[in-house]
Amino acid sequence: MTAQPTNLSGLDLRAEIDRLRIERKAVILAHYYQKPEIQDLADFVGDSLELSRKAAATDAEVIAFCGVRFMAETAKILSPEKIVVLPDMDAGCSLEDSCPPDQFAAFRAQHPDHIALTYINCSTEVKALSDVIVTSSSAETILAKIPPEQKIIFGPDRHLGGYLNRKFGRDMLLWPGVCIVHEAFSETELLKLKAQHPDAPIAAHPECPAHIVDHADYVGSTSGILNYAKAMTGDTLIVATEPHIIHQMQLAMPGKTFIGAPGADGNCNCNICPYMALNTLEKLYLALRDLTPRVEIEETLRLDAKKSLDAMLAMASGTVGQGDLGRP
Ligand code: SF4
């Protein structure tokens, strides 16, 4: 059940969250797609792989996960002894929704000679049906370790899978899921923006469709895009991913200009993730105060899902902070 904001007027939410963080021995983890006010008070801000590793390594008693449900579930899978709270349990993901476990199991059964390499943006049940999980920052490293003759099912993001197929000459079978946020970028509007800023490179997340990725100077995870921005010599970057990542760029590089890639209406509002946006300071405060809504996972399911996550963490060793899928 999601904690419902009651009358919190008069409360200094930031001070209260700081007090509860100490009182509960809690760590606050936030994804780059969270609102700036949440990023600013988090103990750690990162991408899915970095947050998974933090969740596995923390000695906190409570993990307050500011992201979406599959991320909080991943934290619980890796740290079952900890209390994991998600400010809003309705914070789902279109990729997760696109891949119902029963349909994925049937698809696997049709291809018994394929292993399942699965993007972390999926349910715990689908993780349990998979062999190796990948994130956008670990996919390249992991795929390179799988022999070319091995047949692979890749799900649920067909754009990330297609990008990897094109880049590495693989022929992975793709599950037809998409991220509604990255799907919304407009090629026409992107090219108009590029014409206004001809010297600005384009950095794109591989969840974007090929018609966006094909125009990118750099393709990579959120942390990869952040590192690319830090390393670039120019002063302007066009960013084709969820625009809240720009907050970390502005903090790290106040002298540079970051422009969110546009959607079909010419602005980037349609590229704000509606699931990530459900988390608020009020809900985070209530989650820490009441230790609810909590993520709970049945133990057999957790252990089955943990195998594919452990495989990722072992195979991705050394990739944290690089976040780099390279240039297409
Ligand atoms: S940005 Fe896309 S992939 Fe990420 S949580 Fe939102 S809907 Fe899912």
mmCIF file of C-alpha atoms and ligand atoms in Angstrom:
data_model
loop_
_atom_site.group_PDB
_atom_site.id
_atom_site.type_symbol
_atom_site.label_atom_id
_atom_site.label_comp_id
_atom_site.label_asym_id
_atom_site.label_seq_id
_atom_site.Cartn_x
_atom_site.Cartn_y
_atom_site.Cartn_z
ATOM 1 C CA MET A 1 0.000 0.000 0.000
ATOM 2 C CA THR A 2 1.308 3.446 -0.902
ATOM 3 C CA ALA A 3 1.614 5.935 1.944
ATOM 4 C CA GLN A 4 -0.786 8.782 1.287
ATOM 5 C CA PRO A 5 0.374 12.305 2.080
ATOM 6 C CA THR A 6 -1.696 13.684 4.949
ATOM 7 C CA ASN A 7 -1.495 17.264 6.162
ATOM 8 C CA LEU A 8 2.218 17.887 6.328
ATOM 9 C CA SER A 9 2.034 21.672 6.178
ATOM 10 C CA GLY A 10 4.416 23.346 8.577
ATOM 11 C CA LEU A 11 6.875 20.457 8.481
ATOM 12 C CA ASP A 12 10.401 21.104 7.291
ATOM 13 C CA LEU A 13 10.464 17.993 5.117
ATOM 14 C CA ARG A 14 14.179 18.082 4.394
ATOM 15 C CA ALA A 15 15.030 18.385 8.088
ATOM 16 C CA GLU A 16 12.542 15.646 8.967
ATOM 17 C CA ILE A 17 13.954 13.326 6.298
ATOM 18 C CA ASP A 18 17.463 13.989 7.634
ATOM 19 C CA ARG A 19 16.298 13.203 11.177
ATOM 20 C CA LEU A 20 14.566 9.986 10.096
ATOM 21 C CA ARG A 21 17.503 8.932 7.955
ATOM 22 C CA ILE A 22 19.649 8.845 11.129
ATOM 23 C CA GLU A 23 16.931 7.476 13.403
ATOM 24 C CA ARG A 24 16.090 4.616 11.014
ATOM 25 C CA LYS A 25 19.736 3.948 10.056
ATOM 26 C CA ALA A 26 18.550 4.433 6.507
ATOM 27 C CA VAL A 27 20.302 5.069 3.223
ATOM 28 C CA ILE A 28 18.452 7.018 0.529
ATOM 29 C CA LEU A 29 19.227 5.859 -3.010
ATOM 30 C CA ALA A 30 17.989 7.884 -5.968
ATOM 31 C CA HIS A 31 18.002 7.276 -9.700
ATOM 32 C CA TYR A 32 19.155 10.023 -12.067
ATOM 33 C CA TYR A 33 15.546 10.332 -13.305
ATOM 34 C CA GLN A 34 14.252 11.520 -9.921
ATOM 35 C CA LYS A 35 13.203 15.117 -9.282
ATOM 36 C CA PRO A 36 16.124 17.413 -8.340
ATOM 37 C CA GLU A 37 14.857 17.903 -4.766
ATOM 38 C CA ILE A 38 15.063 14.145 -4.222
ATOM 39 C CA GLN A 39 18.459 13.787 -5.928
ATOM 40 C CA ASP A 40 19.786 16.603 -3.719
ATOM 41 C CA LEU A 41 19.063 14.857 -0.429
ATOM 42 C CA ALA A 42 19.945 11.307 -1.509
ATOM 43 C CA ASP A 43 23.007 9.586 -0.049
ATOM 44 C CA PHE A 44 23.770 8.249 -3.484
ATOM 45 C CA VAL A 45 22.520 9.081 -6.990
ATOM 46 C CA GLY A 46 23.238 6.657 -9.803
ATOM 47 C CA ASP A 47 22.111 4.405 -12.624
ATOM 48 C CA SER A 48 20.593 0.945 -12.256
ATOM 49 C CA LEU A 49 23.905 -0.926 -12.024
ATOM 50 C CA GLU A 50 25.439 1.503 -9.545
ATOM 51 C CA LEU A 51 22.298 1.482 -7.396
ATOM 52 C CA SER A 52 22.207 -2.342 -7.467
ATOM 53 C CA ARG A 53 25.756 -2.462 -6.207
ATOM 54 C CA LYS A 54 25.070 0.123 -3.507
ATOM 55 C CA ALA A 55 22.013 -1.856 -2.387
ATOM 56 C CA ALA A 56 24.098 -5.035 -2.161
ATOM 57 C CA ALA A 57 26.946 -3.380 -0.240
ATOM 58 C CA THR A 58 25.249 -0.990 2.174
ATOM 59 C CA ASP A 59 25.254 -1.695 5.919
ATOM 60 C CA ALA A 60 22.188 0.488 6.483
ATOM 61 C CA GLU A 61 19.156 -1.159 8.068
ATOM 62 C CA VAL A 62 16.674 0.556 5.780
ATOM 63 C CA ILE A 63 16.953 1.323 2.058
ATOM 64 C CA ALA A 64 14.660 4.122 0.915
ATOM 65 C CA PHE A 65 14.682 3.600 -2.821
ATOM 66 C CA CYS A 66 13.725 6.632 -4.883
ATOM 67 C CA GLY A 67 13.219 5.087 -8.273
ATOM 68 C CA VAL A 68 10.695 2.639 -9.673
ATOM 69 C CA ARG A 69 9.395 -0.673 -8.351
ATOM 70 C CA PHE A 70 11.695 -3.042 -10.230
ATOM 71 C CA MET A 71 14.698 -1.127 -8.829
ATOM 72 C CA ALA A 72 13.444 -1.378 -5.244
ATOM 73 C CA GLU A 73 12.716 -5.074 -5.795
ATOM 74 C CA THR A 74 16.273 -5.530 -7.050
ATOM 75 C CA ALA A 75 17.541 -3.956 -3.827
ATOM 76 C CA LYS A 76 15.392 -6.360 -1.788
ATOM 77 C CA ILE A 77 16.593 -9.367 -3.807
ATOM 78 C CA LEU A 78 20.201 -8.414 -3.069
ATOM 79 C CA SER A 79 19.642 -7.318 0.555
ATOM 80 C CA PRO A 80 16.788 -9.462 1.941
ATOM 81 C CA GLU A 81 17.636 -8.712 5.577
ATOM 82 C CA LYS A 82 17.030 -4.998 5.068
ATOM 83 C CA ILE A 83 13.776 -3.105 5.041
ATOM 84 C CA VAL A 84 13.312 -1.657 1.556
ATOM 85 C CA VAL A 85 10.742 1.100 1.100
ATOM 86 C CA LEU A 86 9.604 2.734 -2.133
ATOM 87 C CA PRO A 87 7.863 6.103 -1.652
ATOM 88 C CA ASP A 88 5.121 5.192 -4.128
ATOM 89 C CA MET A 89 4.428 1.526 -4.892
ATOM 90 C CA ASP A 90 2.602 2.556 -8.080
ATOM 91 C CA ALA A 91 5.929 3.644 -9.597
ATOM 92 C CA GLY A 92 6.103 0.969 -12.286
ATOM 93 C CA CYS A 93 7.716 0.897 -15.722
ATOM 94 C CA SER A 94 6.349 0.429 -19.230
ATOM 95 C CA LEU A 95 9.106 -2.083 -20.005
ATOM 96 C CA GLU A 96 8.135 -4.213 -17.014
ATOM 97 C CA ASP A 97 4.466 -3.976 -18.010
ATOM 98 C CA SER A 98 5.294 -5.116 -21.548
ATOM 99 C CA CYS A 99 6.662 -8.443 -20.378
ATOM 100 C CA PRO A 100 4.170 -10.548 -18.375
ATOM 101 C CA PRO A 101 6.001 -13.504 -16.764
ATOM 102 C CA ASP A 102 3.652 -16.184 -18.166
ATOM 103 C CA GLN A 103 4.136 -14.923 -21.732
ATOM 104 C CA PHE A 104 7.888 -14.668 -21.234
ATOM 105 C CA ALA A 105 7.988 -18.252 -19.874
ATOM 106 C CA ALA A 106 6.048 -19.468 -22.930
ATOM 107 C CA PHE A 107 8.442 -17.616 -25.249
ATOM 108 C CA ARG A 108 11.431 -19.213 -23.532
ATOM 109 C CA ALA A 109 9.822 -22.639 -23.844
ATOM 110 C CA GLN A 110 9.535 -22.113 -27.617
ATOM 111 C CA HIS A 111 13.302 -21.515 -27.808
ATOM 112 C CA PRO A 112 14.938 -24.071 -25.509
ATOM 113 C CA ASP A 113 18.383 -23.650 -27.092
ATOM 114 C CA HIS A 114 18.473 -19.900 -26.269
ATOM 115 C CA ILE A 115 19.689 -18.326 -23.050
ATOM 116 C CA ALA A 116 17.769 -15.321 -21.721
ATOM 117 C CA LEU A 117 19.772 -12.122 -21.406
ATOM 118 C CA THR A 118 17.326 -9.734 -19.770
ATOM 119 C CA TYR A 119 17.365 -5.987 -19.165
ATOM 120 C CA ILE A 120 17.017 -5.127 -15.483
ATOM 121 C CA ASN A 121 13.802 -3.182 -16.254
ATOM 122 C CA CYS A 122 11.553 -6.194 -15.654
ATOM 123 C CA SER A 123 9.652 -7.870 -12.839
ATOM 124 C CA THR A 124 11.224 -10.141 -10.228
ATOM 125 C CA GLU A 125 9.330 -13.048 -11.845
ATOM 126 C CA VAL A 126 10.952 -12.355 -15.230
ATOM 127 C CA LYS A 127 14.374 -12.069 -13.551
ATOM 128 C CA ALA A 128 13.743 -15.513 -12.063
ATOM 129 C CA LEU A 129 13.060 -16.839 -15.583
ATOM 130 C CA SER A 130 16.295 -15.316 -16.946
ATOM 131 C CA ASP A 131 19.924 -16.444 -17.054
ATOM 132 C CA VAL A 132 21.764 -13.109 -16.883
ATOM 133 C CA ILE A 133 20.473 -9.611 -16.149
ATOM 134 C CA VAL A 134 22.066 -6.597 -17.833
ATOM 135 C CA THR A 135 21.820 -2.854 -17.357
ATOM 136 C CA SER A 136 22.513 -0.312 -20.069
ATOM 137 C CA SER A 137 25.943 0.248 -18.496
ATOM 138 C CA SER A 138 26.852 -3.455 -18.305
ATOM 139 C CA ALA A 139 25.217 -4.914 -21.435
ATOM 140 C CA GLU A 140 28.201 -4.490 -23.723
ATOM 141 C CA THR A 141 30.689 -6.028 -21.282
ATOM 142 C CA ILE A 142 28.408 -8.967 -20.573
ATOM 143 C CA LEU A 143 27.471 -9.633 -24.192
ATOM 144 C CA ALA A 144 31.174 -9.661 -25.116
ATOM 145 C CA LYS A 145 31.655 -12.559 -22.679
ATOM 146 C CA ILE A 146 28.995 -14.737 -24.329
ATOM 147 C CA PRO A 147 30.281 -16.851 -27.240
ATOM 148 C CA PRO A 148 28.966 -15.677 -30.636
ATOM 149 C CA GLU A 149 27.453 -19.104 -31.396
ATOM 150 C CA GLN A 150 25.286 -18.995 -28.260
ATOM 151 C CA LYS A 151 21.663 -18.209 -29.171
ATOM 152 C CA ILE A 152 20.123 -15.468 -27.047
ATOM 153 C CA ILE A 153 16.681 -14.112 -26.202
ATOM 154 C CA PHE A 154 16.907 -10.422 -25.248
ATOM 155 C CA GLY A 155 14.039 -8.719 -23.461
ATOM 156 C CA PRO A 156 12.105 -6.684 -22.719
ATOM 157 C CA ASP A 157 13.538 -3.595 -24.504
ATOM 158 C CA ARG A 158 13.617 -4.129 -28.252
ATOM 159 C CA HIS A 159 15.473 -0.849 -28.854
ATOM 160 C CA LEU A 160 18.374 -1.701 -26.519
ATOM 161 C CA GLY A 161 18.424 -5.248 -27.936
ATOM 162 C CA GLY A 162 18.364 -3.926 -31.505
ATOM 163 C CA TYR A 163 21.182 -1.505 -30.756
ATOM 164 C CA LEU A 164 23.311 -4.337 -29.331
ATOM 165 C CA ASN A 165 22.484 -6.561 -32.310
ATOM 166 C CA ARG A 166 23.569 -3.853 -34.755
ATOM 167 C CA LYS A 167 26.703 -2.920 -32.864
ATOM 168 C CA PHE A 168 27.958 -6.453 -32.223
ATOM 169 C CA GLY A 169 26.583 -8.266 -35.272
ATOM 170 C CA ARG A 170 24.444 -10.522 -33.075
ATOM 171 C CA ASP A 171 21.088 -12.000 -33.925
ATOM 172 C CA MET A 172 19.387 -11.981 -30.543
ATOM 173 C CA LEU A 173 15.652 -12.690 -30.544
ATOM 174 C CA LEU A 174 14.004 -9.517 -29.258
ATOM 175 C CA TRP A 175 11.022 -9.200 -26.935
ATOM 176 C CA PRO A 176 8.838 -6.358 -28.305
ATOM 177 C CA GLY A 177 8.826 -4.023 -25.274
ATOM 178 C CA VAL A 178 9.597 -0.289 -25.300
ATOM 179 C CA CYS A 179 10.144 2.528 -22.829
ATOM 180 C CA ILE A 180 7.341 5.036 -23.388
ATOM 181 C CA VAL A 181 9.667 7.874 -22.395
ATOM 182 C CA HIS A 182 12.494 7.188 -24.866
ATOM 183 C CA GLU A 183 9.993 6.173 -27.551
ATOM 184 C CA ALA A 184 8.563 9.713 -27.452
ATOM 185 C CA PHE A 185 11.583 11.560 -28.848
ATOM 186 C CA SER A 186 10.941 13.033 -32.285
ATOM 187 C CA GLU A 187 13.539 12.657 -35.041
ATOM 188 C CA THR A 188 12.123 15.683 -36.901
ATOM 189 C CA GLU A 189 12.298 17.910 -33.824
ATOM 190 C CA LEU A 190 15.748 16.575 -32.931
ATOM 191 C CA LEU A 191 17.083 17.519 -36.349
ATOM 192 C CA LYS A 192 15.520 20.999 -36.066
ATOM 193 C CA LEU A 193 17.249 21.427 -32.692
ATOM 194 C CA LYS A 194 20.537 20.176 -34.103
ATOM 195 C CA ALA A 195 20.261 22.738 -36.928
ATOM 196 C CA GLN A 196 20.009 25.475 -34.278
ATOM 197 C CA HIS A 197 23.066 24.081 -32.437
ATOM 198 C CA PRO A 198 25.218 22.535 -35.156
ATOM 199 C CA ASP A 199 28.294 22.251 -32.914
ATOM 200 C CA ALA A 200 26.479 20.523 -30.057
ATOM 201 C CA PRO A 201 26.927 16.750 -29.980
ATOM 202 C CA ILE A 202 23.947 14.491 -29.283
ATOM 203 C CA ALA A 203 24.138 11.935 -26.452
ATOM 204 C CA ALA A 204 21.407 9.286 -26.470
ATOM 205 C CA HIS A 205 20.324 6.439 -24.218
ATOM 206 C CA PRO A 206 20.085 3.078 -26.048
ATOM 207 C CA GLU A 207 16.415 2.775 -24.996
ATOM 208 C CA CYS A 208 15.809 5.341 -27.772
ATOM 209 C CA PRO A 209 14.615 4.016 -31.153
ATOM 210 C CA ALA A 210 17.193 3.563 -33.934
ATOM 211 C CA HIS A 211 16.020 6.744 -35.717
ATOM 212 C CA ILE A 212 17.236 8.732 -32.670
ATOM 213 C CA VAL A 213 20.321 6.652 -31.824
ATOM 214 C CA ASP A 214 21.508 6.903 -35.448
ATOM 215 C CA HIS A 215 21.961 10.681 -35.015
ATOM 216 C CA ALA A 216 23.873 10.372 -31.740
ATOM 217 C CA ASP A 217 27.555 11.140 -31.291
ATOM 218 C CA TYR A 218 27.499 9.085 -28.110
ATOM 219 C CA VAL A 219 25.220 6.242 -26.971
ATOM 220 C CA GLY A 220 25.305 5.021 -23.395
ATOM 221 C CA SER A 221 23.656 4.657 -20.015
ATOM 222 C CA THR A 222 22.777 7.626 -17.850
ATOM 223 C CA SER A 223 26.131 7.448 -16.057
ATOM 224 C CA GLY A 224 27.837 7.025 -19.415
ATOM 225 C CA ILE A 225 26.122 10.167 -20.748
ATOM 226 C CA LEU A 226 27.129 12.050 -17.598
ATOM 227 C CA ASN A 227 30.758 11.000 -18.072
ATOM 228 C CA TYR A 228 30.599 11.961 -21.753
ATOM 229 C CA ALA A 229 29.344 15.440 -20.764
ATOM 230 C CA LYS A 230 32.226 15.846 -18.312
ATOM 231 C CA ALA A 231 34.782 14.832 -20.937
ATOM 232 C CA MET A 232 33.461 16.809 -23.934
ATOM 233 C CA THR A 233 35.397 19.870 -25.014
ATOM 234 C CA GLY A 234 32.406 21.892 -26.289
ATOM 235 C CA ASP A 235 30.059 23.871 -24.092
ATOM 236 C CA THR A 236 26.652 22.557 -25.275
ATOM 237 C CA LEU A 237 25.185 19.046 -25.310
ATOM 238 C CA ILE A 238 21.845 17.739 -26.597
ATOM 239 C CA VAL A 239 20.624 15.033 -24.235
ATOM 240 C CA ALA A 240 18.258 12.298 -25.458
ATOM 241 C CA THR A 241 17.184 10.614 -22.263
ATOM 242 C CA GLU A 242 14.878 11.440 -19.347
ATOM 243 C CA PRO A 243 15.620 15.133 -18.708
ATOM 244 C CA HIS A 244 16.107 14.945 -14.914
ATOM 245 C CA ILE A 245 19.646 13.632 -15.591
ATOM 246 C CA ILE A 246 20.437 17.216 -16.633
ATOM 247 C CA HIS A 247 20.303 18.249 -12.968
ATOM 248 C CA GLN A 248 23.512 16.316 -12.205
ATOM 249 C CA MET A 249 25.146 17.772 -15.324
ATOM 250 C CA GLN A 250 24.322 21.325 -14.273
ATOM 251 C CA LEU A 251 25.654 20.675 -10.762
ATOM 252 C CA ALA A 252 28.924 19.249 -12.095
ATOM 253 C CA MET A 253 29.334 21.668 -15.021
ATOM 254 C CA PRO A 254 27.554 24.970 -14.286
ATOM 255 C CA GLY A 255 29.289 26.711 -17.183
ATOM 256 C CA LYS A 256 27.966 24.342 -19.850
ATOM 257 C CA THR A 257 24.551 24.199 -21.541
ATOM 258 C CA PHE A 258 22.476 21.009 -21.644
ATOM 259 C CA ILE A 259 19.410 20.834 -23.865
ATOM 260 C CA GLY A 260 16.841 18.067 -23.532
ATOM 261 C CA ALA A 261 15.980 16.413 -26.850
ATOM 262 C CA PRO A 262 12.403 17.272 -27.858
ATOM 263 C CA GLY A 263 9.305 15.171 -28.225
ATOM 264 C CA ALA A 264 6.819 15.505 -31.066
ATOM 265 C CA ASP A 265 5.375 18.721 -29.596
ATOM 266 C CA GLY A 266 8.765 20.394 -29.752
ATOM 267 C CA ASN A 267 9.501 20.342 -26.026
ATOM 268 C CA CYS A 268 10.670 17.609 -23.715
ATOM 269 C CA ASN A 269 7.749 17.439 -21.248
ATOM 270 C CA CYS A 270 6.526 14.178 -22.779
ATOM 271 C CA ASN A 271 9.932 12.699 -21.950
ATOM 272 C CA ILE A 272 9.522 13.011 -18.194
ATOM 273 C CA CYS A 273 8.995 9.508 -16.819
ATOM 274 C CA PRO A 274 5.505 9.486 -15.283
ATOM 275 C CA TYR A 275 6.425 6.577 -13.008
ATOM 276 C CA MET A 276 9.567 8.173 -11.591
ATOM 277 C CA ALA A 277 7.583 11.394 -11.085
ATOM 278 C CA LEU A 278 5.246 9.671 -8.604
ATOM 279 C CA ASN A 279 7.919 9.892 -5.892
ATOM 280 C CA THR A 280 7.818 13.131 -3.897
ATOM 281 C CA LEU A 281 9.514 14.520 -0.800
ATOM 282 C CA GLU A 282 6.236 14.093 1.090
ATOM 283 C CA LYS A 283 5.981 10.402 0.176
ATOM 284 C CA LEU A 284 9.664 9.836 0.983
ATOM 285 C CA TYR A 285 9.138 11.404 4.407
ATOM 286 C CA LEU A 286 6.110 9.171 5.073
ATOM 287 C CA ALA A 287 7.956 6.080 3.842
ATOM 288 C CA LEU A 288 10.785 6.745 6.296
ATOM 289 C CA ARG A 289 8.415 7.646 9.116
ATOM 290 C CA ASP A 290 6.096 4.642 8.711
ATOM 291 C CA LEU A 291 8.496 2.195 7.008
ATOM 292 C CA THR A 292 5.864 1.560 4.388
ATOM 293 C CA PRO A 293 5.195 0.813 1.546
ATOM 294 C CA ARG A 294 7.670 -2.040 1.893
ATOM 295 C CA VAL A 295 8.958 -4.333 -0.807
ATOM 296 C CA GLU A 296 8.418 -7.995 0.121
ATOM 297 C CA ILE A 297 9.409 -10.945 -2.065
ATOM 298 C CA GLU A 298 8.656 -14.616 -1.469
ATOM 299 C CA GLU A 299 11.936 -16.409 -0.669
ATOM 300 C CA THR A 300 11.973 -19.077 -3.414
ATOM 301 C CA LEU A 301 11.214 -16.422 -6.028
ATOM 302 C CA ARG A 302 13.881 -14.139 -4.567
ATOM 303 C CA LEU A 303 16.553 -16.843 -4.731
ATOM 304 C CA ASP A 304 15.629 -17.695 -8.330
ATOM 305 C CA ALA A 305 15.830 -14.023 -9.335
ATOM 306 C CA LYS A 306 19.087 -13.538 -7.421
ATOM 307 C CA LYS A 307 20.902 -16.073 -9.623
ATOM 308 C CA SER A 308 20.524 -13.914 -12.733
ATOM 309 C CA LEU A 309 21.448 -10.745 -10.814
ATOM 310 C CA ASP A 310 24.522 -12.425 -9.302
ATOM 311 C CA ALA A 311 25.518 -13.464 -12.822
ATOM 312 C CA MET A 312 25.275 -9.818 -13.877
ATOM 313 C CA LEU A 313 27.293 -8.508 -10.947
ATOM 314 C CA ALA A 314 30.021 -11.099 -11.568
ATOM 315 C CA MET A 315 30.147 -10.619 -15.346
ATOM 316 C CA ALA A 316 29.949 -6.816 -15.163
ATOM 317 C CA SER A 317 32.855 -6.600 -12.756
ATOM 318 C CA GLY A 318 34.864 -3.452 -13.354
ATOM 319 C CA THR A 319 32.187 -1.570 -15.287
ATOM 320 C CA VAL A 320 30.860 0.740 -12.579
ATOM 321 C CA GLY A 321 31.443 4.374 -13.402
ATOM 322 C CA GLN A 322 32.162 3.716 -17.044
ATOM 323 C CA GLY A 323 28.561 3.197 -18.080
ATOM 324 C CA ASP A 324 29.682 3.027 -21.653
ATOM 325 C CA LEU A 325 28.062 1.331 -24.575
ATOM 326 C CA GLY A 326 30.224 3.349 -26.944
ATOM 327 C CA ARG A 327 29.419 4.829 -30.310
ATOM 328 C CA PRO A 328 27.050 2.973 -32.651
HETATM 329 S S1 SF4 B 1 12.184 5.982 -18.115
HETATM 330 FE FE1 SF4 B 1 11.236 4.256 -19.262
HETATM 331 S S2 SF4 B 1 12.442 2.460 -18.695
HETATM 332 FE FE2 SF4 B 1 12.876 4.058 -17.149
HETATM 333 S S3 SF4 B 1 11.374 3.665 -15.496
HETATM 334 FE FE3 SF4 B 1 10.453 5.184 -16.882
HETATM 335 S S4 SF4 B 1 9.198 3.939 -18.306
HETATM 336 FE FE4 SF4 B 1 10.661 2.522 -17.313
#
